[in-house]
Coordinates of C-alpha atoms in Angstrom, one line a residue:
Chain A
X1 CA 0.0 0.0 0.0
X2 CA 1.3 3.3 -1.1
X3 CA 1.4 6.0 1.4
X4 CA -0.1 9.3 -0.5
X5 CA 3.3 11.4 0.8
X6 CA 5.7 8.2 -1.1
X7 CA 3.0 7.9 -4.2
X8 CA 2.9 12.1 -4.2
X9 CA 6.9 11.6 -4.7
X10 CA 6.8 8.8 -6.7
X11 CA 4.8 10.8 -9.0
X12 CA 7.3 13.9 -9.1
X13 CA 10.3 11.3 -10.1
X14 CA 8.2 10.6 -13.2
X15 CA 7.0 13.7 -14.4
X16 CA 9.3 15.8 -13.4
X17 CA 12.7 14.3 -12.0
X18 CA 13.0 11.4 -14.5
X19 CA 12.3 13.8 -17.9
X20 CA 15.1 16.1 -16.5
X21 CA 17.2 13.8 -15.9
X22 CA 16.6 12.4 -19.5
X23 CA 17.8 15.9 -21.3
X24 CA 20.7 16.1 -18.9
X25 CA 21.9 12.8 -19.9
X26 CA 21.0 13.9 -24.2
X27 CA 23.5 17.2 -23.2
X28 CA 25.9 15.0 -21.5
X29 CA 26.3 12.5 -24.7
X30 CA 26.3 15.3 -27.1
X31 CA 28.9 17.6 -24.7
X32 CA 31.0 13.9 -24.8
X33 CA 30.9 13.4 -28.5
X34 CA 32.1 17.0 -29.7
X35 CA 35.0 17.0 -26.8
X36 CA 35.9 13.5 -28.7
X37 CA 36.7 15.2 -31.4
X38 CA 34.1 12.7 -32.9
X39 CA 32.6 15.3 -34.6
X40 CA 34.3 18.9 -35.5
X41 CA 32.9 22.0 -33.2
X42 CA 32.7 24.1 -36.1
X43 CA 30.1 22.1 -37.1
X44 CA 28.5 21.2 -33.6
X45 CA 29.0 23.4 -31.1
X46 CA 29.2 22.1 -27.0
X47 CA 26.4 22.7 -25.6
X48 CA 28.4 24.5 -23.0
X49 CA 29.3 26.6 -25.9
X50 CA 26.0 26.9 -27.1
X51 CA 24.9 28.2 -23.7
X52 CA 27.8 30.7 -23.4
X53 CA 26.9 32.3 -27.0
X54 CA 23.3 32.6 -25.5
X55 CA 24.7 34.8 -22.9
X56 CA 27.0 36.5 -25.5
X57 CA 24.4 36.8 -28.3
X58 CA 21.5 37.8 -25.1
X59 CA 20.2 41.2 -26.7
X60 CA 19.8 40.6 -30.4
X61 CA 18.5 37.1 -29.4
X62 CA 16.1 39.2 -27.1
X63 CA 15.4 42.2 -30.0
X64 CA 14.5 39.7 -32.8
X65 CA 12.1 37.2 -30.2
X66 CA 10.0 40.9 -29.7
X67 CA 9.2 40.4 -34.0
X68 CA 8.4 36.6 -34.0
X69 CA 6.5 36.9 -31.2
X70 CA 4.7 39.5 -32.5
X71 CA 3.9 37.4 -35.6
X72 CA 3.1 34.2 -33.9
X73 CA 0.9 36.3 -31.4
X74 CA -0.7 37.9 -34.7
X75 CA -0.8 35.3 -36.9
X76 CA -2.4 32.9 -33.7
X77 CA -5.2 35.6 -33.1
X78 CA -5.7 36.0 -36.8
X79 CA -6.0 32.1 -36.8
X80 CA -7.9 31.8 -33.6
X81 CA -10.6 34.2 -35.4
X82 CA -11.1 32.8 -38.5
X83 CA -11.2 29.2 -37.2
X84 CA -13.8 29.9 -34.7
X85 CA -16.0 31.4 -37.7
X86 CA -15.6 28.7 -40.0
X87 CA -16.5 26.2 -37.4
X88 CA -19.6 28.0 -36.6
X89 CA -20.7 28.3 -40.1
X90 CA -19.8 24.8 -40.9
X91 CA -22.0 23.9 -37.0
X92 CA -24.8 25.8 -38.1
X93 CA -25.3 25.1 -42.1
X94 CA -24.9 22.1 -43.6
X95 CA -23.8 22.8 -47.0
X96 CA -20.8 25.2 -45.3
X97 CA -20.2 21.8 -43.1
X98 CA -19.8 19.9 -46.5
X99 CA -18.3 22.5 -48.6
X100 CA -15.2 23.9 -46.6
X101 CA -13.7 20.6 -45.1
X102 CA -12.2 20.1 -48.6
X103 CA -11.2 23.9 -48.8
X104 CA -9.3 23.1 -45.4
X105 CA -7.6 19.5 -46.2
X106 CA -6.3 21.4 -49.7
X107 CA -4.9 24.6 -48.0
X108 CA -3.3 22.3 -45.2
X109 CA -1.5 20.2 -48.0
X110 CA 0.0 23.4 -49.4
X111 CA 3.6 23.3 -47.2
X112 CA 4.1 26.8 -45.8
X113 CA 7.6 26.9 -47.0
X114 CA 6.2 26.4 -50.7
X115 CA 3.9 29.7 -50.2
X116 CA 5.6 31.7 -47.8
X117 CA 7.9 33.1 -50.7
X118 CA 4.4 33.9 -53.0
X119 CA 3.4 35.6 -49.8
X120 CA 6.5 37.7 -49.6
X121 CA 6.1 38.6 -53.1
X122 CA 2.4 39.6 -52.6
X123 CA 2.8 41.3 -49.3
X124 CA 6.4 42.3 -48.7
X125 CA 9.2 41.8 -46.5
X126 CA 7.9 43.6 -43.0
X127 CA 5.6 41.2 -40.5
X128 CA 2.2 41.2 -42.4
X129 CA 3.3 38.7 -44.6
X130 CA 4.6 36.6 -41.6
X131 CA 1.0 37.1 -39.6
X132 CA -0.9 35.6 -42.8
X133 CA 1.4 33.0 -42.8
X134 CA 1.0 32.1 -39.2
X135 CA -2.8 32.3 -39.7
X136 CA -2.8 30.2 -42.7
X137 CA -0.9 27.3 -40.5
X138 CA -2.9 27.8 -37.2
X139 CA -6.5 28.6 -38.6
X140 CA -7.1 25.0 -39.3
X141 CA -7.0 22.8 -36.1
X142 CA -9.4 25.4 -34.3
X143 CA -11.7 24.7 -36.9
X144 CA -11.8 21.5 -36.9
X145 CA -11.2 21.1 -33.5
X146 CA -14.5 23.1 -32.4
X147 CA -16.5 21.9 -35.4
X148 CA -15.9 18.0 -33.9
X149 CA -16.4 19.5 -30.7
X150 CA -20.0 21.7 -31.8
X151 CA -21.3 18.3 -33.2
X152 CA -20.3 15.7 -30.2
X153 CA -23.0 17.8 -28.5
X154 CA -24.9 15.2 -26.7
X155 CA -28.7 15.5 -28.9
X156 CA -30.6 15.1 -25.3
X157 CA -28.7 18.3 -24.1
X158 CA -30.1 20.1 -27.2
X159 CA -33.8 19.4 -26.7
X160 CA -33.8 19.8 -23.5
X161 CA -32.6 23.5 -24.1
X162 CA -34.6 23.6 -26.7
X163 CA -37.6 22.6 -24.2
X164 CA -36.8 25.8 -21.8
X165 CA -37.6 27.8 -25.4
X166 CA -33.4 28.3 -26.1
X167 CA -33.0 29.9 -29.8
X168 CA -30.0 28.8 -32.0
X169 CA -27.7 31.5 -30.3
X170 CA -28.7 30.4 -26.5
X171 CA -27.8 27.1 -27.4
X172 CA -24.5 27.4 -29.1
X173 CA -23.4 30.0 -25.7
X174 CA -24.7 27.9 -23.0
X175 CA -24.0 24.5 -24.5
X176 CA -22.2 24.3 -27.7
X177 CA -19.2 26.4 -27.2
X178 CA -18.8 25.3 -23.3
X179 CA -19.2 21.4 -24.7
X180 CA -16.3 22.1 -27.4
X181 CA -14.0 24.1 -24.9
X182 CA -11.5 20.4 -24.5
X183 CA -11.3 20.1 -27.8
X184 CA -10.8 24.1 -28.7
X185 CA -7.8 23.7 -25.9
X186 CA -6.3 20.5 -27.7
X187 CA -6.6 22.6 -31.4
X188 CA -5.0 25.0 -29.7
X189 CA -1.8 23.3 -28.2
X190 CA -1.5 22.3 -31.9
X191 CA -2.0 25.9 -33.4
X192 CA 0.6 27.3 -30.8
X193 CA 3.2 25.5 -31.7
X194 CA 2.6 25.8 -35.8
X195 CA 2.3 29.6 -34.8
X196 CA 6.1 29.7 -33.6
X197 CA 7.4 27.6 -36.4
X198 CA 5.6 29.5 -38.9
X199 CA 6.8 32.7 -37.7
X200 CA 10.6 31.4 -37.9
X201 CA 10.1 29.7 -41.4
X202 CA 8.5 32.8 -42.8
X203 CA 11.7 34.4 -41.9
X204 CA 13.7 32.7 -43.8
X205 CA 12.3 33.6 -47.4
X206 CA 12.5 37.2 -46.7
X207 CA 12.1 39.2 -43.6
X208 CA 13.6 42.4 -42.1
X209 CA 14.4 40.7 -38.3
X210 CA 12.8 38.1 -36.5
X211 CA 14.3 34.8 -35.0
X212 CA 14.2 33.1 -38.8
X213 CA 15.9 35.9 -40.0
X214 CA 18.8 36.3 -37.2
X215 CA 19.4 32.1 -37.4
X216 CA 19.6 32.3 -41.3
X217 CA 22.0 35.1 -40.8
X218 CA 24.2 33.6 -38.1
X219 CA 24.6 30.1 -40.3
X220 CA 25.6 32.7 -43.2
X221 CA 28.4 33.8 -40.7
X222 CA 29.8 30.3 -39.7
X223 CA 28.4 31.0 -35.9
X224 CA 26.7 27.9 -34.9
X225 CA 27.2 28.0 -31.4
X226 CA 24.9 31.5 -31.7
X227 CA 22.7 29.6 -34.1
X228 CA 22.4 26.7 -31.5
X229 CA 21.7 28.9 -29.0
X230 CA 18.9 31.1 -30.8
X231 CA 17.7 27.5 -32.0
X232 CA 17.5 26.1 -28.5
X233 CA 15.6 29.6 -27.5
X234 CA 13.0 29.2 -30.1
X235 CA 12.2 25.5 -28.7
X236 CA 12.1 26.8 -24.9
X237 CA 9.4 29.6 -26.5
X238 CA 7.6 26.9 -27.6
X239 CA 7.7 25.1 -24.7
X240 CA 6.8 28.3 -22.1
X241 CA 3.6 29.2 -25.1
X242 CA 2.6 25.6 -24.5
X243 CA 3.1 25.5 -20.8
X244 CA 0.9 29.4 -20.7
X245 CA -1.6 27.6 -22.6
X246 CA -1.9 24.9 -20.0
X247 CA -2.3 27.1 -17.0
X248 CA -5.1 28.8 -19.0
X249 CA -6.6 25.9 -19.8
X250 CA -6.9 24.6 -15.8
X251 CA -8.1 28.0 -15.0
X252 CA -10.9 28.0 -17.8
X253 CA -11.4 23.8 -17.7
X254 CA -11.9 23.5 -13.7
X255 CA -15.3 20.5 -13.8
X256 CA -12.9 17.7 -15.2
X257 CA -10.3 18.2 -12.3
X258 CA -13.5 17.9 -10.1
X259 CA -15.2 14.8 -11.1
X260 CA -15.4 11.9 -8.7
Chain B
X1 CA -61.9 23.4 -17.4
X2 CA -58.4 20.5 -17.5
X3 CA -54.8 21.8 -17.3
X4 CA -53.7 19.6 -20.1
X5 CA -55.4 18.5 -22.8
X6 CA -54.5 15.6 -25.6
X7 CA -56.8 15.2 -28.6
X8 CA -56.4 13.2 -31.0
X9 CA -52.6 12.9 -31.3
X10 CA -50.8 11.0 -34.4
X11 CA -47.1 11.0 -34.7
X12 CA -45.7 9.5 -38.1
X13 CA -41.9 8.5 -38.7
X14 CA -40.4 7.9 -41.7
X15 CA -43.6 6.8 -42.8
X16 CA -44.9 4.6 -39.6
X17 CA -47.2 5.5 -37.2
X18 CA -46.1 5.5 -33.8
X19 CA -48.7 6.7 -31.9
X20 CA -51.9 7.1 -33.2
X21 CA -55.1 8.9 -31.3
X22 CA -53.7 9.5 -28.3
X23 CA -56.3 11.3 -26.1
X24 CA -56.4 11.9 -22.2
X25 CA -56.3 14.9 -19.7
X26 CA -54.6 16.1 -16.5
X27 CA -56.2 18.6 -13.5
X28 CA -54.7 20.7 -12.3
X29 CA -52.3 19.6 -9.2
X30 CA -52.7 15.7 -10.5
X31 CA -50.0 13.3 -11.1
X32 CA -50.5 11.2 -13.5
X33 CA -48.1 8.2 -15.2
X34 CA -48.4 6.8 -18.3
X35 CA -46.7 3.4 -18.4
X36 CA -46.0 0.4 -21.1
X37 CA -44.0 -1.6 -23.5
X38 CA -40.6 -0.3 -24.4
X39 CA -41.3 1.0 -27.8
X40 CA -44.8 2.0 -27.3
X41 CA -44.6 5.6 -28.0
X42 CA -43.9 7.3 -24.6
X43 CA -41.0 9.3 -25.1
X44 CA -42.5 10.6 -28.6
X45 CA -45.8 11.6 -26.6
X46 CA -43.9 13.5 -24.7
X47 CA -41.8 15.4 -27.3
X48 CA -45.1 16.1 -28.9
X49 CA -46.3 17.7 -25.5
X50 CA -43.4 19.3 -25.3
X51 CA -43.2 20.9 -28.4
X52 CA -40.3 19.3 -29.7
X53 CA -42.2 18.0 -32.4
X54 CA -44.8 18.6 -34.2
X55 CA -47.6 15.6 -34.4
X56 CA -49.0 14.8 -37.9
X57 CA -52.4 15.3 -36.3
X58 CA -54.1 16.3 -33.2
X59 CA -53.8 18.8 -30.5
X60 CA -52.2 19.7 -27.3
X61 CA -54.3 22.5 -25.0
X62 CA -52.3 23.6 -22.5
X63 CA -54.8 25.8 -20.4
X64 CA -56.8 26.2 -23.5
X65 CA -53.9 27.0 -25.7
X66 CA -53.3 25.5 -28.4
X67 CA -49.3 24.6 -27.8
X68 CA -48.4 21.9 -30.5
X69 CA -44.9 22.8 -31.8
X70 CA -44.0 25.2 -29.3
X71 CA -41.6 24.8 -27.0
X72 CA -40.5 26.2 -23.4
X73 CA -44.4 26.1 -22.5
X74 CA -43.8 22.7 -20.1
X75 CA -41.3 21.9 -17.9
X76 CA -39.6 18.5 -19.2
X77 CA -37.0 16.6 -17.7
X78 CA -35.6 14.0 -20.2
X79 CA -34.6 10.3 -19.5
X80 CA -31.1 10.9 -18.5
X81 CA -30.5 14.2 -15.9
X82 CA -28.9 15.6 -18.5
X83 CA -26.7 18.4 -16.3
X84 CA -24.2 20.1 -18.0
X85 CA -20.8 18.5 -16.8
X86 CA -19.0 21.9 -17.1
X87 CA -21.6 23.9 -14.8
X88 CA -21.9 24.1 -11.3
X89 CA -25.3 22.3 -9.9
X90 CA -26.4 26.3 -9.0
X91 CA -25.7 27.5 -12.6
X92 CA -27.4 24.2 -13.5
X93 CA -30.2 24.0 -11.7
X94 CA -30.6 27.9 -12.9
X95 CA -30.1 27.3 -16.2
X96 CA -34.1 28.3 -17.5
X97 CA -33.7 31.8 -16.2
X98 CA -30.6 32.3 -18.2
X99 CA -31.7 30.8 -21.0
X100 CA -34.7 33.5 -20.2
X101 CA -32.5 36.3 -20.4
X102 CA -31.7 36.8 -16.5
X103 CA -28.0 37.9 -15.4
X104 CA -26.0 34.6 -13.6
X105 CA -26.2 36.4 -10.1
X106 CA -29.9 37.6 -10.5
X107 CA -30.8 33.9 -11.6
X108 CA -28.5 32.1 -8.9
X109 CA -30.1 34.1 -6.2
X110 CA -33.5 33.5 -7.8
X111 CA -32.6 29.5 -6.8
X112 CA -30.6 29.7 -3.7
X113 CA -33.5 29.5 -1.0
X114 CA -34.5 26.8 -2.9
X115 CA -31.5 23.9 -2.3
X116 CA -32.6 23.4 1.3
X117 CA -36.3 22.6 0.1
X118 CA -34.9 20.2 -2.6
X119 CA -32.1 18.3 -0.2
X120 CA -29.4 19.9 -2.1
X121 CA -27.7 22.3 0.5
X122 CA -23.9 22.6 0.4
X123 CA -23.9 21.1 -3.4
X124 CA -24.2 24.8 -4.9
X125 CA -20.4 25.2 -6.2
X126 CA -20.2 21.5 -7.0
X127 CA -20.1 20.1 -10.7
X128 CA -22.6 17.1 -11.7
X129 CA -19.3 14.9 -11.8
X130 CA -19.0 15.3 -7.8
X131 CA -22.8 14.2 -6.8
X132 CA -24.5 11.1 -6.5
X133 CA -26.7 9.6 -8.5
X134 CA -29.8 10.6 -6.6
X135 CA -28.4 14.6 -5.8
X136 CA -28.1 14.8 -9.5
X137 CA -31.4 13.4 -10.1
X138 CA -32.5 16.4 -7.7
X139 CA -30.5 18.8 -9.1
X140 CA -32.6 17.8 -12.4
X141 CA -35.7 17.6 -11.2
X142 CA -35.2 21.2 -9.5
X143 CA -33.9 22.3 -12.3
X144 CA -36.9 21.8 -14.6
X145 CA -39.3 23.0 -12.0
X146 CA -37.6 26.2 -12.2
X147 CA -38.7 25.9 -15.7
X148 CA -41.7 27.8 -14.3
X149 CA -44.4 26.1 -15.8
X150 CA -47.6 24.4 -14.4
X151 CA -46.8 21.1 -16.1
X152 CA -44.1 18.7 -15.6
X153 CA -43.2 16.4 -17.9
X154 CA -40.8 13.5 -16.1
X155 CA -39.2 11.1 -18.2
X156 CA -38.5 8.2 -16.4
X157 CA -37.0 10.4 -13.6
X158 CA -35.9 7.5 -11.1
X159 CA -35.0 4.4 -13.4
X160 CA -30.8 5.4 -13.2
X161 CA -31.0 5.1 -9.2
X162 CA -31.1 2.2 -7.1
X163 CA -33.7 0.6 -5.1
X164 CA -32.9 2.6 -1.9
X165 CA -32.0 5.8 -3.4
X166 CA -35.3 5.3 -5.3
X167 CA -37.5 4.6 -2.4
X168 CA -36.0 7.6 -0.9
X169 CA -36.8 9.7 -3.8
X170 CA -40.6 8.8 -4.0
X171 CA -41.1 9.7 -0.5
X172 CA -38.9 13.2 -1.5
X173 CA -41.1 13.5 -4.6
X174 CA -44.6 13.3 -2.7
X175 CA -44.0 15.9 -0.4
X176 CA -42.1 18.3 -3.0
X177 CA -45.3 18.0 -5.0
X178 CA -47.3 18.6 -2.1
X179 CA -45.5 21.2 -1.5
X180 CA -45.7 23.3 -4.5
X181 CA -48.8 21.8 -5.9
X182 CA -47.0 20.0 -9.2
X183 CA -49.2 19.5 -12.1
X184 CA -46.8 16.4 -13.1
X185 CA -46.9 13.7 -16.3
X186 CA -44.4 10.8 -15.6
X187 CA -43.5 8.1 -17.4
X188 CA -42.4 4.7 -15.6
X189 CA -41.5 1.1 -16.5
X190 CA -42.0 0.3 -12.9
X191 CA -45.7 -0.8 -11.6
X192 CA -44.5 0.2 -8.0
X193 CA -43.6 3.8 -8.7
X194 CA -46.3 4.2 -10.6
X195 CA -49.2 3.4 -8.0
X196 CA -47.0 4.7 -5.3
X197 CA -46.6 8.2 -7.0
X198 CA -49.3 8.6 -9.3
X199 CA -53.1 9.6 -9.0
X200 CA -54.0 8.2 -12.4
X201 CA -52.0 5.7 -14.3
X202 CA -52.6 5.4 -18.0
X203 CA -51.8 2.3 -20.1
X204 CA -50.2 2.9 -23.7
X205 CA -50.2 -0.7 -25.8
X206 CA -50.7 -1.6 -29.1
X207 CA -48.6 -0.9 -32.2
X208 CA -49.1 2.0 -32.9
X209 CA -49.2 2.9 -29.2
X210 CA -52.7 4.1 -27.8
X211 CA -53.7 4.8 -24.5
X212 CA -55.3 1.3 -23.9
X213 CA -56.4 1.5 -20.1
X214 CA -57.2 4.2 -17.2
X215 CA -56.5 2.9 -13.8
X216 CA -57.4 5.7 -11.4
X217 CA -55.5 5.1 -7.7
X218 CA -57.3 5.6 -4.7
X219 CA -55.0 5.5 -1.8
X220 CA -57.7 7.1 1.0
X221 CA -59.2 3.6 1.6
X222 CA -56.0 1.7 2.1
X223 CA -54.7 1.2 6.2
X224 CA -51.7 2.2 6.7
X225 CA -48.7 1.7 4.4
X226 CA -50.7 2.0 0.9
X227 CA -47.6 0.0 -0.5
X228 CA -48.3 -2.7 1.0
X229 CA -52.2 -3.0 1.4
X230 CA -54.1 -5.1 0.0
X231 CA -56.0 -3.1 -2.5
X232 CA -52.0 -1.8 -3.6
X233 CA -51.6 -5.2 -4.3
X234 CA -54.7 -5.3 -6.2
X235 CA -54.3 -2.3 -8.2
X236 CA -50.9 -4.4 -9.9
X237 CA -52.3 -7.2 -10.9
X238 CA -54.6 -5.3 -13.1
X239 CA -51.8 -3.4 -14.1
X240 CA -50.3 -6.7 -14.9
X241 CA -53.2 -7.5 -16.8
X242 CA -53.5 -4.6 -18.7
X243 CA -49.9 -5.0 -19.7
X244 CA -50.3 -8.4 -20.9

């Protein structure tokens, strides 16, 4: 029988004690190989290297973040927006149901380094182009994401609103939207992290700063262990967007953590 | 002149008839159950009372109105208890004034006096998740009474609990409608519940379903425990028969 203090602590060594000590051992290999000479520094930096040029490299790492973030932040929004919409219309009329899902598969089979350049060349080189970009990539799992979730809505639930007289609108506020809240959350763990990747590859086909833009320009310059570094930054963003995300998602999601 | 009243009521799917003539009436401040065969045409009787459909012919008066095909003019509380996992029980059970137009704090403190009444004091910030089968089957049933109308429509409203939660319930349910004078329309599979709650059981049979027998219950005769005199007993063997 597990005492809850020994299962509480059992259950930080997994999630939290075990992963860590997982990436440590990942740096340790790859800190052993280059220091073997197995592989030449010039190509892979340390990652005690990589860390110092983080330090070294701190403020223009820090000035181009501001832009992508500012795109993926955009671009998300933008996303969020139109997702919601189309899953509404496709929710509430059939033929838009039947008639966009296509539309959607097609624009998601496009890859976004194939159009980001047309974009570019449409739009120009400042952050517009990168927020259409980031829309185009994020728009589509909150659409289908909230669409699945609109129609899992249990049929019973919808009479009986309709019974107490609710009109289209009552129903989609109080039950509808609530109902598809999980699966808007999962879409959007998805869309976040397409948001920060589509910011840096729209970068890299034109841009005037941004994270894209600085790594593109650092590999021009031979400095990997600055390229390292702003690559290992844009995963920890990621990471912290997703981990924001989950905190929201407690906060907003409170009845599953409360069922028996 | 009678609270509700059924004339005539067909209801055609996909080209069968399901029910077909239904007629009967309720008073004012009667309970009345309407029992049979799985199948029979119960739970589309009630959607036509309810206005959730529209019958193929017939009407529904409700006080003299004529209410086929509209909706949020009974108070119906569905098979399951159907409470939205992601409210609390007071947002629940509060749910027809929203849905009404009232603000959440106006409408929760429209409810609150009335948790003690229904056995659900303390359960106000709790989600359906947390309760017991029987709370939430409280939380339903206040739920649709704060529907606000004189007629209840109760489908099936005890057949998820157990046999003591259940016995609990009916003796819960008598003095609630007491209480507040229900007008109520239930539907039941069990002969028990029916004579033990109802003032007038109907029998649907046949295919289409039609109401095939009235038993009316008279309890003020009976000594004691009306369950288990002998004119209870009685009463379910022609029930029994009538099912047959």
């Amino acid at each position: 029988m597990c005492s809850p203090l020994r299962k509480k602590l059992l259950n930080i060594t997994y999630k939290v004690v075990v992963p860590a000590a997982f990436i440590g051992l990942f740096f340790l290999i790859w800190e052993i190989i280059c220091l073997s000479g197995a592989v030449s520094s010039l190509i892979l930096p340390t990652p005690a290297a990589t860390f110092k040029a983080f330090f070294t490299e701190g403020d223009l790492i820090m000035k181009h973040t501001g832009i992508t973030l500012l795109e993926a932040v955009c671009g998300l929004a933008c996303g969020v927006a139109v997702g919601f919409a189309l899953a509404v219309l496709m929710d509430t009329f059939k033929v838009c149901g039947y008639g966009f899902k296509p539309l959607l598969v097609i624009t998601q089979t496009i890859p976004t380094i194939v159009i980001a350049p047309l974009i570019s060349l449409w739009m120009g080189y400042d952050v517009k182009p990168k927020i259409l970009l980031v829309a185009l990539t994020t728009f589509f799992p909150i659409a289908i994401g909230l669409a699945d979730g609109y129609r899992a809505t249990d049929a019973d639930m919808t009479d009986l609103m309709r019974s107490m007289g609710a009109n289209k609108w009552k129903i989609f506020w109080f039950l509808k939207f609530p109902n598809a809240l999980p699966n808007f959350f999962s879409a959007l763990k998805i869309s976040t992290t397409y948001a920060i990747v589509g910011a840096v590859v729209s970068e890299w086909v034109g841009a005037l700063g941004g994270l894209g833009f600085y790594i593109l320009r650092l590999q021009r310059m031979y400095a990997y262990d600055a390229m390292f570094a702003t690559i290992m930054w844009v995963i920890i963003l990621s990471l912290l967007w997703l981990l924001i995300l989950e905190i929201v998602k407690r906060c907003v999601i409170r009845w599953d953590k409360k069922e028996n | 002149m009678a609270l509700l009243e059924v004339k005539g009521v067909t209801q055609v799917y996909d080209g069968v008839t399901i029910i077909e003539d239904v007629s009967f009436s309720v008073e004012k401040g009667e309970t009345v159950c309407l029992i049979g065969a799985s199948g029979v045409g119960k739970t589309t009787l009630f959607q036509v009372l309810s206005g959730l459909i529209a019958p193929a012919s017939g009407v529904v008066l409700l006080n003299g109105e004529n209410v086929v095909g509209k909706t949020g003019k009974v108070s119906y509380m569905l098979q399951k208890d159907l409470l939205l996992p992601f409210k609390t029980i007071i947002d629940n059970v509060s749910l027809p004034y929203r849905v009404g137009g009232m603000r959440k704090k106006k409408a929760r403190e429209k409810v609150a006096p009335y948790f003690e009444q229904f056995g659900l004091q303390g359960t106000e910030k709790k989600y359906p998740g947390q309760l017991s089968g029987g709370m939430r089957q409280r939380a339903a049933f206040m739920r649709t009474y704060f529907f606000g109308h004189e007629l209840m429509l109760l489908d099936e409203p005890f057949s998820a609990l157990d046999e003591m939660t259940r016995e609990d319930m009916y003796a819960w349910y008598m003095r609630i409608a007491a209480e507040l004078n229900l007008s109520t329309v239930f539907i039941s599979h069990n002969l028990e519940e029916a004579l033990t709650l109802a003032d007038r059981i109907l029998v649907m049979a046949g295919r289409p379903g039609t109401i095939a027998h009235e038993l009316k219950v008279e309890r003020d005769g009976a000594e004691g425990d009306f369950t288990t005199s002998q004119s209870f007993a009685e009463y379910k063997k022609a029930l029994k028969e009538y099912l047959k």
